[in-house]
Short mmCIF file of C-alpha atoms in Angstrom, two decimals:
data_model
loop_
_atom_site.label_atom_id
_atom_site.label_comp_id
_atom_site.label_asym_id
_atom_site.label_seq_id
_atom_site.Cartn_x
_atom_site.Cartn_y
_atom_site.Cartn_z
CA MET B 1 0.00 0.00 0.00
CA ASP B 2 1.03 3.60 -0.60
CA ALA B 3 3.05 4.77 2.43
CA ASN B 4 0.90 7.89 2.46
CA LYS B 5 -2.01 5.64 3.48
CA THR B 6 -0.32 4.00 6.47
CA VAL B 7 -1.44 5.24 9.89
CA PHE B 8 -0.49 4.31 13.44
CA VAL B 9 -3.21 4.63 16.10
CA VAL B 10 -2.07 4.65 19.73
CA GLY B 11 -4.63 3.68 22.36
CA ALA B 12 -7.23 0.88 22.23
CA GLY B 13 -10.08 2.22 24.33
CA VAL B 14 -13.38 3.10 22.75
CA ILE B 15 -11.93 6.26 21.14
CA GLY B 16 -8.89 4.49 19.71
CA LEU B 17 -10.83 1.49 18.39
CA THR B 18 -13.58 3.61 16.84
CA THR B 19 -11.05 5.93 15.21
CA ALA B 20 -9.04 2.98 13.89
CA ILE B 21 -12.19 1.48 12.34
CA ARG B 22 -13.09 4.73 10.62
CA ALA B 23 -9.52 5.03 9.29
CA LEU B 24 -9.68 1.50 7.87
CA GLU B 25 -13.03 2.24 6.27
CA ALA B 26 -11.46 5.32 4.67
CA GLY B 27 -8.82 3.15 2.98
CA TYR B 28 -5.86 3.57 5.34
CA ALA B 29 -3.64 0.70 6.46
CA VAL B 30 -3.99 0.91 10.24
CA TYR B 31 -1.67 -0.35 12.96
CA LEU B 32 -3.02 -0.17 16.52
CA PHE B 33 -0.74 0.06 19.56
CA ALA B 34 -1.69 -0.07 23.25
CA GLU B 35 -0.52 -1.26 26.63
CA VAL B 36 -4.02 -2.40 27.60
CA PHE B 37 -6.64 -3.73 25.20
CA PRO B 38 -9.94 -3.51 27.12
CA ALA B 39 -11.58 -5.87 24.62
CA ILE B 40 -9.05 -8.57 25.55
CA ASP B 41 -7.80 -7.89 29.09
CA PRO B 42 -10.56 -5.73 30.58
CA ARG B 43 -9.98 -5.64 34.33
CA SER B 44 -7.56 -2.76 34.62
CA ILE B 45 -8.00 0.67 36.16
CA LYS B 46 -5.95 1.87 33.18
CA ALA B 47 -8.84 0.92 30.89
CA ALA B 48 -11.84 2.98 31.93
CA SER B 49 -13.63 1.96 28.73
CA PHE B 50 -14.59 -1.45 30.16
CA TRP B 51 -16.16 -0.12 33.35
CA ALA B 52 -18.35 2.45 31.61
CA GLY B 53 -22.15 2.33 31.85
CA ALA B 54 -22.57 3.35 29.11
CA ASN B 55 -25.57 5.32 27.95
CA HIS B 56 -26.10 8.58 26.06
CA ILE B 57 -26.95 11.61 28.19
CA SER B 58 -25.46 14.81 26.80
CA PHE B 59 -23.39 16.99 29.08
CA ALA B 60 -21.77 19.03 26.32
CA ASP B 61 -21.95 22.80 26.19
CA PRO B 62 -24.62 24.01 23.75
CA GLY B 63 -23.13 24.80 20.35
CA SER B 64 -19.82 23.09 21.13
CA LEU B 65 -17.89 20.58 19.04
CA MET B 66 -18.58 18.02 21.75
CA GLU B 67 -22.33 18.52 21.33
CA GLU B 68 -21.97 18.02 17.58
CA MET B 69 -19.99 14.81 18.15
CA GLU B 70 -22.54 13.53 20.66
CA LYS B 71 -25.40 14.11 18.20
CA GLU B 72 -23.61 12.32 15.40
CA THR B 73 -22.69 9.41 17.66
CA LEU B 74 -26.28 8.94 18.84
CA GLU B 75 -27.43 8.68 15.23
CA VAL B 76 -24.68 6.16 14.42
CA PHE B 77 -25.72 3.98 17.35
CA LEU B 78 -29.38 4.13 16.36
CA ASP B 79 -28.43 3.12 12.81
CA LEU B 80 -26.31 0.24 14.14
CA ILE B 81 -29.29 -1.04 16.12
CA LYS B 82 -31.44 -1.00 12.98
CA GLN B 83 -28.82 -2.60 10.76
CA ASP B 84 -27.52 -5.34 13.06
CA PRO B 85 -29.82 -7.10 15.56
CA HIS B 86 -26.74 -8.60 17.22
CA VAL B 87 -24.98 -5.32 18.01
CA PRO B 88 -24.63 -5.06 21.83
CA VAL B 89 -26.46 -1.73 22.01
CA MET B 90 -30.15 -1.17 22.77
CA THR B 91 -32.59 1.71 23.02
CA ARG B 92 -34.09 2.35 26.43
CA PRO B 93 -36.16 5.04 28.13
CA HIS B 94 -34.05 7.29 30.32
CA TYR B 95 -35.46 9.02 33.38
CA ARG B 96 -33.82 11.87 35.24
CA PHE B 97 -35.14 12.57 38.74
CA LEU B 98 -34.23 15.45 41.06
CA GLU B 99 -34.85 15.33 44.79
CA THR B 100 -35.68 19.04 45.07
CA ALA B 101 -37.61 21.35 42.75
CA ASP B 102 -34.78 23.90 42.83
CA HIS B 103 -31.89 21.45 42.38
CA PRO B 104 -28.84 23.00 40.61
CA ALA B 105 -28.92 20.17 38.05
CA LEU B 106 -32.12 21.71 36.67
CA SER B 107 -29.87 24.23 34.92
CA ARG B 108 -29.15 21.46 32.38
CA SER B 109 -32.80 20.79 31.62
CA ASP B 110 -33.14 23.34 28.80
CA HIS B 111 -30.12 21.85 27.04
CA ILE B 112 -31.38 18.29 27.51
CA ALA B 113 -34.83 19.30 26.25
CA ARG B 114 -33.33 20.76 23.06
CA PHE B 115 -30.84 17.95 22.51
CA TYR B 116 -33.41 15.17 22.86
CA ALA B 117 -36.38 17.03 21.37
CA ASN B 118 -36.57 14.45 18.59
CA TYR B 119 -35.95 11.55 20.97
CA GLY B 120 -39.10 11.65 23.07
CA TYR B 121 -38.09 14.30 25.57
CA ARG B 122 -40.80 15.46 27.97
CA VAL B 123 -41.23 16.62 31.55
CA LEU B 124 -42.87 13.96 33.70
CA GLU B 125 -46.28 14.42 35.25
CA SER B 126 -46.21 14.52 39.04
CA SER B 127 -47.89 11.10 39.11
CA GLU B 128 -44.94 9.66 37.16
CA VAL B 129 -42.24 10.96 39.50
CA LEU B 130 -40.82 8.30 41.81
CA PRO B 131 -41.52 8.62 45.55
CA GLY B 132 -38.98 10.83 47.29
CA MET B 133 -38.19 12.77 44.13
CA ALA B 134 -39.60 16.23 43.31
CA VAL B 135 -39.41 16.48 39.51
CA GLY B 136 -38.44 14.35 36.56
CA GLU B 137 -37.96 14.22 32.80
CA THR B 138 -37.54 11.49 30.23
CA ASN B 139 -36.21 10.78 26.75
CA THR B 140 -35.04 7.84 24.69
CA THR B 141 -31.39 6.89 25.08
CA ILE B 142 -29.12 4.04 24.07
CA CYS B 143 -27.45 1.64 26.50
CA ILE B 144 -24.24 -0.14 25.53
CA ASP B 145 -23.24 -3.55 26.88
CA VAL B 146 -19.60 -2.58 27.16
CA PRO B 147 -18.03 -6.03 27.79
CA ARG B 148 -19.62 -7.14 24.51
CA TYR B 149 -19.29 -3.90 22.58
CA LEU B 150 -15.51 -3.59 22.90
CA PRO B 151 -14.92 -7.10 21.46
CA TYR B 152 -17.44 -6.18 18.74
CA LEU B 153 -15.27 -3.18 17.83
CA MET B 154 -12.11 -5.29 17.96
CA GLU B 155 -13.67 -7.85 15.61
CA ARG B 156 -14.64 -5.08 13.18
CA PHE B 157 -11.08 -3.75 13.36
CA TYR B 158 -9.58 -7.15 12.53
CA ALA B 159 -12.17 -7.88 9.82
CA LEU B 160 -11.21 -4.65 8.05
CA GLY B 161 -7.55 -5.69 8.03
CA GLY B 162 -6.25 -3.85 11.08
CA LYS B 163 -3.04 -4.95 12.80
CA ALA B 164 -2.57 -4.74 16.58
CA PHE B 165 0.46 -4.66 18.86
CA ARG B 166 0.79 -4.60 22.62
CA THR B 167 3.42 -2.18 23.86
CA THR B 168 4.28 0.13 26.73
CA LEU B 169 5.37 3.52 25.42
CA THR B 170 7.28 6.36 27.01
CA SER B 171 6.90 8.46 23.88
CA LEU B 172 5.07 8.45 20.56
CA SER B 173 8.40 8.90 18.80
CA SER B 174 9.59 5.46 19.94
CA LEU B 175 7.13 3.97 17.44
CA LEU B 176 8.36 6.13 14.59
CA THR B 177 12.07 5.40 14.50
CA THR B 178 13.44 2.83 12.04
CA PRO B 179 13.30 0.26 13.52
CA PRO B 180 10.99 1.28 16.41
CA THR B 181 12.70 1.43 19.79
CA ALA B 182 9.49 0.36 21.55
CA ASN B 183 9.09 -3.31 22.46
CA LEU B 184 6.18 -4.72 20.44
CA GLU B 185 4.08 -7.87 20.87
CA PRO B 186 1.93 -8.61 17.79
CA LEU B 187 -1.61 -9.71 18.65
CA ASN B 188 -2.88 -10.98 15.29
CA GLU B 189 0.23 -12.15 13.44
CA ALA B 190 0.86 -8.52 12.61
CA ALA B 191 4.05 -7.25 11.04
CA LEU B 192 5.14 -3.65 10.95
CA PRO B 193 5.29 -1.80 7.63
CA ALA B 194 8.71 -1.43 6.05
CA THR B 195 8.61 2.36 6.31
CA PRO B 196 7.37 4.81 8.96
CA PRO B 197 3.69 5.76 8.81
CA ALA B 198 2.36 8.81 7.06
CA ALA B 199 0.74 9.93 10.31
CA LEU B 200 -0.05 8.92 13.87
CA ILE B 201 -3.35 9.31 15.74
CA ASN B 202 -2.95 9.78 19.48
CA CYS B 203 -5.86 8.29 21.46
CA THR B 204 -3.90 7.69 24.66
CA ALA B 205 -6.38 9.22 27.13
CA LEU B 206 -4.63 9.69 30.50
CA GLY B 207 -1.38 8.48 28.94
CA ALA B 208 -1.08 11.82 27.17
CA ALA B 209 0.05 13.30 30.49
CA THR B 210 3.18 11.12 30.70
CA LEU B 211 4.33 10.55 27.11
CA THR B 212 7.51 12.58 26.91
CA ASP B 213 6.69 14.13 23.54
CA VAL B 214 3.12 15.04 24.55
CA LEU B 215 3.16 15.90 28.29
CA ASP B 216 -0.35 17.35 28.28
CA THR B 217 -0.77 18.99 31.69
CA ALA B 218 -4.48 19.59 31.01
CA VAL B 219 -5.25 15.87 31.34
CA TYR B 220 -6.56 14.60 34.68
CA PRO B 221 -8.42 11.55 36.05
CA ILE B 222 -11.96 11.45 37.40
CA ARG B 223 -12.42 8.33 39.49
CA GLY B 224 -15.64 6.40 39.03
CA GLU B 225 -16.74 3.62 41.35
CA VAL B 226 -19.69 1.44 40.34
CA LEU B 227 -21.33 -1.88 41.08
CA ILE B 228 -22.40 -4.47 38.54
CA VAL B 229 -25.70 -5.89 39.78
CA ARG B 230 -27.57 -8.84 38.33
CA ALA B 231 -31.11 -7.56 37.64
CA PRO B 232 -32.33 -8.62 34.16
CA TRP B 233 -35.84 -7.31 34.85
CA VAL B 234 -34.68 -3.68 34.95
CA VAL B 235 -35.59 -1.86 31.73
CA PRO B 236 -34.93 1.90 32.04
CA SER B 237 -31.77 3.91 32.46
CA ILE B 238 -32.23 6.29 35.41
CA THR B 239 -30.26 9.13 36.98
CA PHE B 240 -31.07 10.44 40.47
CA HIS B 241 -29.84 13.86 41.63
CA PHE B 242 -29.99 14.20 45.41
CA ALA B 243 -30.20 17.35 47.50
CA SER B 244 -26.86 16.35 49.08
CA GLY B 245 -25.17 16.68 45.68
CA ASP B 246 -24.75 12.93 45.34
CA VAL B 247 -25.78 11.27 42.09
CA SER B 248 -26.95 7.70 41.61
CA TYR B 249 -27.60 6.02 38.31
CA ILE B 250 -28.58 2.69 36.82
CA ILE B 251 -27.72 1.61 33.28
CA PRO B 252 -28.97 -1.79 32.06
CA ARG B 253 -26.96 -4.04 29.77
CA GLN B 254 -28.20 -6.60 27.24
CA SER B 255 -26.65 -9.31 29.39
CA GLY B 256 -29.09 -8.62 32.21
CA ASP B 257 -26.46 -6.94 34.35
CA VAL B 258 -27.05 -3.38 35.53
CA ILE B 259 -24.42 -0.74 36.25
CA VAL B 260 -25.20 0.99 39.55
CA GLY B 261 -23.20 4.10 40.31
CA GLY B 262 -21.48 6.06 41.17
CA THR B 263 -18.79 8.57 42.02
CA PHE B 264 -17.15 11.53 40.27
CA GLN B 265 -13.90 12.05 42.19
CA ILE B 266 -11.56 14.49 40.46
CA GLY B 267 -7.87 13.70 40.80
CA ASP B 268 -8.49 10.53 42.83
CA THR B 269 -6.59 7.49 41.53
CA HIS B 270 -7.30 4.94 44.29
CA PRO B 271 -7.36 1.67 42.32
CA THR B 272 -9.81 -0.44 44.31
CA SER B 273 -13.30 0.01 45.71
CA ARG B 274 -13.78 1.64 49.09
CA PRO B 275 -16.16 -0.13 51.50
CA GLU B 276 -17.80 3.12 52.60
CA THR B 277 -18.44 4.13 48.99
CA VAL B 278 -19.89 0.74 48.12
CA ALA B 279 -22.19 0.96 51.14
CA ALA B 280 -23.37 4.45 50.16
CA ILE B 281 -24.07 3.42 46.54
CA LYS B 282 -26.09 0.43 47.75
CA ALA B 283 -28.06 2.41 50.33
CA ARG B 284 -29.02 5.20 47.93
CA ILE B 285 -30.21 2.95 45.11
CA VAL B 286 -32.24 0.62 47.33
CA ARG B 287 -33.93 3.62 48.94
CA VAL B 288 -35.04 5.33 45.72
CA PHE B 289 -35.32 2.37 43.34
CA PRO B 290 -36.29 -0.83 45.15
CA ASP B 291 -37.09 -2.39 41.75
CA ILE B 292 -33.37 -3.15 41.52
CA LEU B 293 -34.17 -5.96 43.98
CA PRO B 294 -36.01 -9.23 43.22
CA ALA B 295 -39.79 -8.68 43.38
CA GLU B 296 -40.30 -10.71 46.54
CA LYS B 297 -37.64 -8.71 48.41
CA ARG B 298 -38.47 -5.12 47.47
CA GLU B 299 -40.70 -4.21 50.36
CA ARG B 300 -37.98 -4.48 53.00
CA ARG B 301 -35.36 -2.59 50.90
CA ASP B 302 -32.39 -4.45 52.34
CA VAL B 303 -29.04 -3.85 50.63
CA ARG B 304 -28.10 -7.45 51.39
CA ASP B 305 -30.63 -8.51 48.76
CA LEU B 306 -28.68 -6.81 45.96
CA ASP B 307 -27.11 -9.42 43.70
CA VAL B 308 -23.73 -7.69 43.31
CA VAL B 309 -21.60 -9.39 40.68
CA LEU B 310 -18.61 -7.06 40.83
CA GLU B 311 -17.30 -3.86 42.39
CA CYS B 312 -15.49 -1.75 39.79
CA VAL B 313 -13.22 1.27 39.68
CA GLY B 314 -12.18 3.19 36.58
CA LEU B 315 -10.52 6.50 35.78
CA ARG B 316 -12.35 8.76 33.35
CA PRO B 317 -9.76 10.47 31.11
CA ALA B 318 -10.77 14.11 31.43
CA ARG B 319 -9.11 17.23 30.11
CA THR B 320 -9.43 20.85 31.21
CA GLY B 321 -11.62 22.73 28.76
CA THR B 322 -12.56 19.98 26.34
CA ALA B 323 -11.28 16.95 24.48
CA ARG B 324 -8.18 17.55 22.39
CA LEU B 325 -8.88 17.32 18.68
CA GLU B 326 -6.05 19.01 16.83
CA THR B 327 -2.89 18.28 14.88
CA SER B 328 0.77 18.69 15.78
CA VAL B 329 4.00 17.51 14.14
CA LEU B 330 6.73 15.20 15.44
CA ASP B 331 10.25 15.48 14.03
CA VAL B 332 11.76 12.00 14.02
CA ASP B 333 15.30 11.79 12.66
CA GLY B 334 14.59 14.74 10.40
CA THR B 335 11.27 13.38 9.14
CA LYS B 336 8.18 15.37 10.06
CA ILE B 337 5.20 13.16 10.90
CA PRO B 338 1.79 14.70 11.62
CA VAL B 339 0.05 13.64 14.82
CA VAL B 340 -3.72 13.90 15.17
CA HIS B 341 -4.70 14.11 18.84
CA ASN B 342 -8.04 12.60 19.86
CA TYR B 343 -8.32 12.20 23.63
CA GLY B 344 -9.62 13.77 26.83
CA HIS B 345 -13.33 12.93 26.52
CA GLY B 346 -13.82 12.35 30.26
CA GLY B 347 -16.95 10.32 30.92
CA GLY B 348 -18.27 11.02 27.42
CA GLY B 349 -16.11 8.70 25.36
CA TYR B 350 -18.81 6.30 24.23
CA GLN B 351 -21.43 8.94 23.57
CA SER B 352 -19.05 11.02 21.42
CA SER B 353 -16.93 8.21 19.95
CA TRP B 354 -18.20 8.03 16.36
CA GLY B 355 -18.43 11.79 15.94
CA SER B 356 -14.98 12.21 17.43
CA ALA B 357 -13.57 9.61 15.06
CA ARG B 358 -15.04 11.44 12.09
CA ARG B 359 -13.44 14.71 13.22
CA ALA B 360 -10.08 12.96 13.71
CA LEU B 361 -10.28 11.57 10.16
CA GLU B 362 -10.98 15.07 8.84
CA LEU B 363 -7.87 16.34 10.61
CA LEU B 364 -5.89 13.40 9.23
CA ALA B 365 -6.95 14.15 5.66
CA GLU B 366 -6.05 17.81 6.10
CA ALA B 367 -2.63 16.92 7.52
CA LEU B 368 -1.83 14.61 4.61
CA ALA B 369 -3.21 16.83 1.85
#
């Protein structure tokens, strides 16, 4: 293949995989590099993608690039559901409840109403609001069964001819020397191209803070702690905003598991669950949504009746301001190689993934023109 059509993608979370797929579909020869492949070895705090809910509830600023990417991604997911009955994504009603009628989270309601105007948005009647809550609203969302969706993306990547390598990088440049100085383990009988790539796409999430030729000081972690609960009877996705400022949410998966969260701890990197946090998550959800329990056990609302499959911790890869979608240039042994940066989506990676990949491919085409 023409060397001008060879691209390295670094990072194999949902952003890296989705971007790699779009690059393959655009005719590029794509080589994917990562330390952790969530689709293969999921249980790592370094791979927040696996622990995600994940649903689609916009938290972008109105008129922003992120909002545009979220809208495009929602449409892609809805099309996938129509085209492939086996895709591990499903539509579900989403409900958003607030404990007080003057809750600060109401400031987002106008945006949510506009964003989901064509997706069944409406304010709930008082008779529809759950006991203990003051107000509510609803719209249609999508819920992604992440442990199935990431392998689905990986299979698409391989089917399109993508090549994957496991590696631990200290810099992007270590992939671009001839031969590369990075240690590489091929995952699918992959072999490197004979010449350096035309460009590199950087989807390294929190890794962008430590790569020596990136060192993005705007990147920071947001710790999320959730439970995976077995409750196949649960249908809706629900978010609860409490007067205390705490937030609880449930996100069903096709498998019958339900994500129950959660926390939003900026700068916290503690790698394992905390007993007091687990207890608080359980207590809140059983109090406001006893339907998470088996029918015969709901009346007593005992947290011991929750069928907890797993306690999970992940680090959302956030970035001050917004995700980084721009191009820079690396000089490697006198050769200038464009780098498209696509990272820093925080907790919005899934819900902006396809739109973000499209924007990254636009930047790639511009850089190689």
